[in-house]
Every structure is written in C-alpha cells, then in structure tokens.
Amino acid sequence: MQVSGTLTELLRSDCATVVLTGAGISAESGVPTFRGKDGLWNKFDPRELATFSAFMRNPKLVWEWYLFRRELISKVEPNPGHFTLAEMGEHLSQLHIVTQNVDNLHQRAGSTNVIELHGNIERNKCVECNAPMAEFEIDPDNLPTCQCGGRIRPDVVWFGEMLPEAAIETAQQEAAACKLFFSVGTSAEVYPAADLPMIAKKNGAYLVEVNPHATPLTPYADEVFAAPSGEAMPLIWHAVREQSS
Ligand code: BJW
Ligand code: ZN
C-alpha cells in the first residue's frame, strides 16, 4: 500500500476534510456489517427489523434485535481505524467525521463533533412526540411508553425515514465545501449518505476510498486503499506525520 504525495500534501495543508464512515470501520472491532457474505441482512430481513411499520407490527421482535446488538456493541472496543481518526481530529482543524454508524465507537475512541446520520443505538425516543427516554434497560416483555402514551423505540433511522435534518444538511454543506473526502468502510449503497462523496467530487474534492472491496464509488475515487481501515488509516496518517517531522 502506497500513500500518494497528493494525499499527504492535502492532509499536511490542514484543508477542509470530510470522512464518511460506515459499518466496515467497526468490522475489525467485531461489529457485523450489513451487506456482503457475513452481513446482517444476509441472515435477517431488514423489512421485518428496520422499518417503522415492522416496529409497529411487532415491537417486541424489533426491540429484541436492537437489545441483542446493544449488548454486542457494549462489549467491543474501538479499533485502530477509529483511534487514527480521533488522533487526526486533534491535529487537523477542519476534520469532520460523518458516520452512518449507530455504535458510538468514534466517540469512544475520542472523536468529538461526530455527525450521526442514522442515529445512535444507545438512545431511545418516543414514536409520537420524539421525546428522548434515557432509560437504557428495556424489557421486551414489558415495553416502556412515553408520558404522552407513545411507544418507545430505538433512536435510529430506519428505511423510508428522514434523516435528522440538521445532520444531513450539515454533512451536505461540509461535503460541498471540502477539498478532501474519505469514504471509509461503506458500501455506498444507502441514500442520502451515498450522495455525499459525489457531492464532494462534483465540487472539486479529492476523493479517497478505504474499503477492501470495490463499491459503486470506486470508479470515481482518486485514490483507493483496498484494505481494512484499521490498517489503511494508520498507514495514511503515519505517512503524513513522518513527512512533518
Ligand atoms: C470494510 C471492512 C474493513 C468490511 N475496513 N471496510 C435514492 C435512490 C435509491 C433509494 C433511495 C434513494 N433515497 C432514499 C432511498 C431509500 C433508502 C435507500 O437508500 N435504499 C437503498 C438500499 C437502495 N434510503 C432510506 O430509506 C433513507 N431515508 C431516506 O432517504 O428518507 C427520505 C426518503 C424516504 C422515503 C422514500 C424516499 C426518500 C434511510 C436510510 C436508513 C438506513 N438505516 C440503516 C439501519 C440503521 C439502524 C441500525 O443500525 O439498525 O443504516 S440500514 C444500514 O445501511 C445502516 C447503515 O448505516 C447503512 C449503510 O450501510 P454501510 O455502513 O455502508 O454498511 P454495509 O454493510 O453496506 O457496507 C460495509 C462496507 O464495509 C462494505 O463495502 C465492506 O466491503 C466494507 N468493509 N470490512 C473497511 N475492515
Ligand atoms: Zn411521547
């Protein structure tokens, strides 16, 4: 794996940089991805688990699925991909992390100001009034309700639902304004997140993809690291730091 001079120069110039992450960045921590051979959607049907109508039809089933994943996520640790991004954030004044992940691992690695496009699995909210509910322990046989009477659901974005307005608007603005855009560990198949790299590219940004497998974005990338993010991100950052010293 080689890091180009263009990429190290861009990072050294402290230019506006956006990093879009997906499930692949957490794969090396032991969090399953969604698509592909070992992906969650290979074993579980998203129409029964990741839509609002599925939740209203069978809240117990959907909650059991989210409780299982909460438990799994609570037991894993951030990996070198997350830690490298956190370290980059300490040195680069205009680094923006935009994640599709709901697992909190960027924050646990030390990144601040992470834009969460698809919510956070640790939070709950009311289906009626959107009020947050802090209680973490949920009993699937005795599901809680809000003061308003609405059902409590995980605060994540399901298919067919709008993304949090401020999060997607800020991400789109940062994508349009950046000079360097990284797409890390995402299949780039789910919209509107999948538009962000192309927004950046159309506005002149240098597009870098980090993913062991090709995606619909690969032909448009200026530089591709066909490797796990836990290896590629430290390598890239090391090349920048080495040049600076
Ligand atoms: C590694 C690695 C390693 C492995 N290192 N890499 C326009 C066109 C077509 C369709 C639509 C459109 N606009 C909207 C839609 C509909 C839909 C959509 O995009 N569908 C597509 C599937 C076709 N989008 C929506 O419904 C969104 N809402 C919306 O647009 O509202 C407006 C609207 C409403 C109604 C109609 C029209 C418009 C909402 C999307 C919500 C997505 N929710 C989920 C679940 C979140 C909660 C939960 O966790 O349970 O979000 S689905 C799932 O996919 C999750 C992810 O965030 C998201 C993206 O997946 P991601 O992160 O890319 O993971 P994978 O598994 O796909 O890929 C992992 C990658 O990692 C792979 O490439 C590996 O190779 C790689 N990898 N190891 C680096 N070590
Ligand atoms: Zn309510």
PDB file of C-alpha atoms in Angstrom, residues 125-228:
ATOM      1  CA  LYS A 125     -37.167   8.100  21.738  1.00  0.00           C
ATOM      2  CA  CYS A 126     -40.945   8.267  21.626  1.00  0.00           C
ATOM      3  CA  VAL A 127     -42.629   7.383  18.323  1.00  0.00           C
ATOM      4  CA  GLU A 128     -45.269  10.080  18.871  1.00  0.00           C
ATOM      5  CA  CYS A 129     -43.563  13.149  20.326  1.00  0.00           C
ATOM      6  CA  ASN A 130     -39.876  12.268  19.658  1.00  0.00           C
ATOM      7  CA  ALA A 131     -39.009  12.942  23.331  1.00  0.00           C
ATOM      8  CA  PRO A 132     -35.799  11.143  24.330  1.00  0.00           C
ATOM      9  CA  MET A 133     -36.014   8.468  27.026  1.00  0.00           C
ATOM     10  CA  ALA A 134     -32.796   7.981  28.953  1.00  0.00           C
ATOM     11  CA  GLU A 135     -33.589   4.582  30.451  1.00  0.00           C
ATOM     12  CA  PHE A 136     -31.117   2.135  28.948  1.00  0.00           C
ATOM     13  CA  GLU A 137     -32.577  -1.117  30.280  1.00  0.00           C
ATOM     14  CA  ILE A 138     -35.538  -2.149  28.170  1.00  0.00           C
ATOM     15  CA  ASP A 139     -37.628  -5.214  28.997  1.00  0.00           C
ATOM     16  CA  PRO A 140     -39.001  -6.579  25.687  1.00  0.00           C
ATOM     17  CA  ASP A 141     -41.869  -8.252  27.603  1.00  0.00           C
ATOM     18  CA  ASN A 142     -42.839  -5.005  29.268  1.00  0.00           C
ATOM     19  CA  LEU A 143     -42.025  -2.260  26.791  1.00  0.00           C
ATOM     20  CA  PRO A 144     -41.989   1.278  28.143  1.00  0.00           C
ATOM     21  CA  THR A 145     -44.254   4.062  26.952  1.00  0.00           C
ATOM     22  CA  CYS A 146     -43.725   7.796  26.943  1.00  0.00           C
ATOM     23  CA  GLN A 147     -45.607  10.227  29.188  1.00  0.00           C
ATOM     24  CA  CYS A 148     -47.668  11.031  26.090  1.00  0.00           C
ATOM     25  CA  GLY A 149     -48.638   7.360  25.714  1.00  0.00           C
ATOM     26  CA  GLY A 150     -46.485   6.758  22.612  1.00  0.00           C
ATOM     27  CA  ARG A 151     -44.307   3.685  22.243  1.00  0.00           C
ATOM     28  CA  ILE A 152     -40.577   3.980  22.933  1.00  0.00           C
ATOM     29  CA  ARG A 153     -38.311   2.985  20.033  1.00  0.00           C
ATOM     30  CA  PRO A 154     -34.556   2.951  19.387  1.00  0.00           C
ATOM     31  CA  ASP A 155     -33.325   6.352  18.151  1.00  0.00           C
ATOM     32  CA  VAL A 156     -32.027   5.070  14.814  1.00  0.00           C
ATOM     33  CA  VAL A 157     -33.071   5.831  11.232  1.00  0.00           C
ATOM     34  CA  TRP A 158     -34.980   3.058   9.505  1.00  0.00           C
ATOM     35  CA  PHE A 159     -35.605   2.626   5.762  1.00  0.00           C
ATOM     36  CA  GLY A 160     -38.142   5.115   4.454  1.00  0.00           C
ATOM     37  CA  GLU A 161     -37.482   7.544   7.321  1.00  0.00           C
ATOM     38  CA  MET A 162     -35.997  11.018   7.003  1.00  0.00           C
ATOM     39  CA  LEU A 163     -32.502  11.505   8.373  1.00  0.00           C
ATOM     40  CA  PRO A 164     -32.104  14.071  11.205  1.00  0.00           C
ATOM     41  CA  GLU A 165     -32.408  17.336   9.271  1.00  0.00           C
ATOM     42  CA  ALA A 166     -29.513  19.216  10.861  1.00  0.00           C
ATOM     43  CA  ALA A 167     -27.176  16.227  10.496  1.00  0.00           C
ATOM     44  CA  ILE A 168     -27.766  15.625   6.786  1.00  0.00           C
ATOM     45  CA  GLU A 169     -27.832  19.341   5.936  1.00  0.00           C
ATOM     46  CA  THR A 170     -24.523  19.983   7.714  1.00  0.00           C
ATOM     47  CA  ALA A 171     -22.995  16.881   6.113  1.00  0.00           C
ATOM     48  CA  GLN A 172     -24.087  18.032   2.644  1.00  0.00           C
ATOM     49  CA  GLN A 173     -22.674  21.522   3.239  1.00  0.00           C
ATOM     50  CA  GLU A 174     -19.367  20.144   4.515  1.00  0.00           C
ATOM     51  CA  ALA A 175     -19.151  17.705   1.596  1.00  0.00           C
ATOM     52  CA  ALA A 176     -19.704  20.543  -0.894  1.00  0.00           C
ATOM     53  CA  ALA A 177     -17.081  22.746   0.793  1.00  0.00           C
ATOM     54  CA  CYS A 178     -14.296  20.239   1.485  1.00  0.00           C
ATOM     55  CA  LYS A 179     -11.102  19.735  -0.508  1.00  0.00           C
ATOM     56  CA  LEU A 180     -10.541  16.167   0.660  1.00  0.00           C
ATOM     57  CA  PHE A 181     -13.181  13.480   1.182  1.00  0.00           C
ATOM     58  CA  PHE A 182     -12.639   9.996   2.601  1.00  0.00           C
ATOM     59  CA  SER A 183     -15.220   7.245   2.188  1.00  0.00           C
ATOM     60  CA  VAL A 184     -14.277   4.606   4.743  1.00  0.00           C
ATOM     61  CA  GLY A 185     -15.898   1.195   5.208  1.00  0.00           C
ATOM     62  CA  THR A 186     -19.177   1.904   3.474  1.00  0.00           C
ATOM     63  CA  SER A 187     -20.809   0.060   0.583  1.00  0.00           C
ATOM     64  CA  ALA A 188     -22.054   3.493  -0.617  1.00  0.00           C
ATOM     65  CA  GLU A 189     -25.432   1.971  -1.418  1.00  0.00           C
ATOM     66  CA  VAL A 190     -27.714   3.687   1.077  1.00  0.00           C
ATOM     67  CA  TYR A 191     -29.017   7.166   0.299  1.00  0.00           C
ATOM     68  CA  PRO A 192     -28.838  10.030   1.005  1.00  0.00           C
ATOM     69  CA  ALA A 193     -25.456   9.231   2.668  1.00  0.00           C
ATOM     70  CA  ALA A 194     -24.209   7.684  -0.584  1.00  0.00           C
ATOM     71  CA  ASP A 195     -24.619  11.050  -2.327  1.00  0.00           C
ATOM     72  CA  LEU A 196     -22.076  12.768  -0.070  1.00  0.00           C
ATOM     73  CA  PRO A 197     -18.885  11.535  -1.799  1.00  0.00           C
ATOM     74  CA  MET A 198     -20.302  12.538  -5.189  1.00  0.00           C
ATOM     75  CA  ILE A 199     -21.310  15.982  -3.876  1.00  0.00           C
ATOM     76  CA  ALA A 200     -17.704  16.429  -2.747  1.00  0.00           C
ATOM     77  CA  LYS A 201     -16.274  15.140  -6.024  1.00  0.00           C
ATOM     78  CA  LYS A 202     -18.522  17.384  -8.135  1.00  0.00           C
ATOM     79  CA  ASN A 203     -17.306  20.352  -6.122  1.00  0.00           C
ATOM     80  CA  GLY A 204     -13.669  19.536  -6.802  1.00  0.00           C
ATOM     81  CA  ALA A 205     -12.651  17.495  -3.747  1.00  0.00           C
ATOM     82  CA  TYR A 206     -10.006  14.767  -3.902  1.00  0.00           C
ATOM     83  CA  LEU A 207     -11.868  11.518  -3.241  1.00  0.00           C
ATOM     84  CA  VAL A 208     -10.241   8.696  -1.285  1.00  0.00           C
ATOM     85  CA  GLU A 209     -11.885   5.334  -0.686  1.00  0.00           C
ATOM     86  CA  VAL A 210     -10.829   2.878   2.018  1.00  0.00           C
ATOM     87  CA  ASN A 211     -12.528  -0.482   1.558  1.00  0.00           C
ATOM     88  CA  PRO A 212     -11.186  -3.995   0.905  1.00  0.00           C
ATOM     89  CA  HIS A 213     -13.955  -4.451  -1.693  1.00  0.00           C
ATOM     90  CA  ALA A 214     -14.985  -2.344  -4.682  1.00  0.00           C
ATOM     91  CA  THR A 215     -18.165  -0.247  -4.391  1.00  0.00           C
ATOM     92  CA  PRO A 216     -20.184   1.885  -6.837  1.00  0.00           C
ATOM     93  CA  LEU A 217     -17.922   4.743  -5.730  1.00  0.00           C
ATOM     94  CA  THR A 218     -14.634   3.059  -6.623  1.00  0.00           C
ATOM     95  CA  PRO A 219     -14.535   4.198 -10.289  1.00  0.00           C
ATOM     96  CA  TYR A 220     -14.863   7.827  -9.142  1.00  0.00           C
ATOM     97  CA  ALA A 221     -12.195   7.679  -6.420  1.00  0.00           C
ATOM     98  CA  ASP A 222      -8.905   9.482  -6.997  1.00  0.00           C
ATOM     99  CA  GLU A 223      -7.124   7.100  -4.657  1.00  0.00           C
ATOM    100  CA  VAL A 224      -8.253   3.690  -3.386  1.00  0.00           C
ATOM    101  CA  PHE A 225      -6.921   1.761  -0.402  1.00  0.00           C
ATOM    102  CA  ALA A 226      -8.263  -1.747  -0.952  1.00  0.00           C
ATOM    103  CA  ALA A 227      -7.511  -2.729   2.627  1.00  0.00           C
ATOM    104  CA  PRO A 228      -9.130  -2.855   6.084  1.00  0.00           C
TER     105      PRO A 228
END
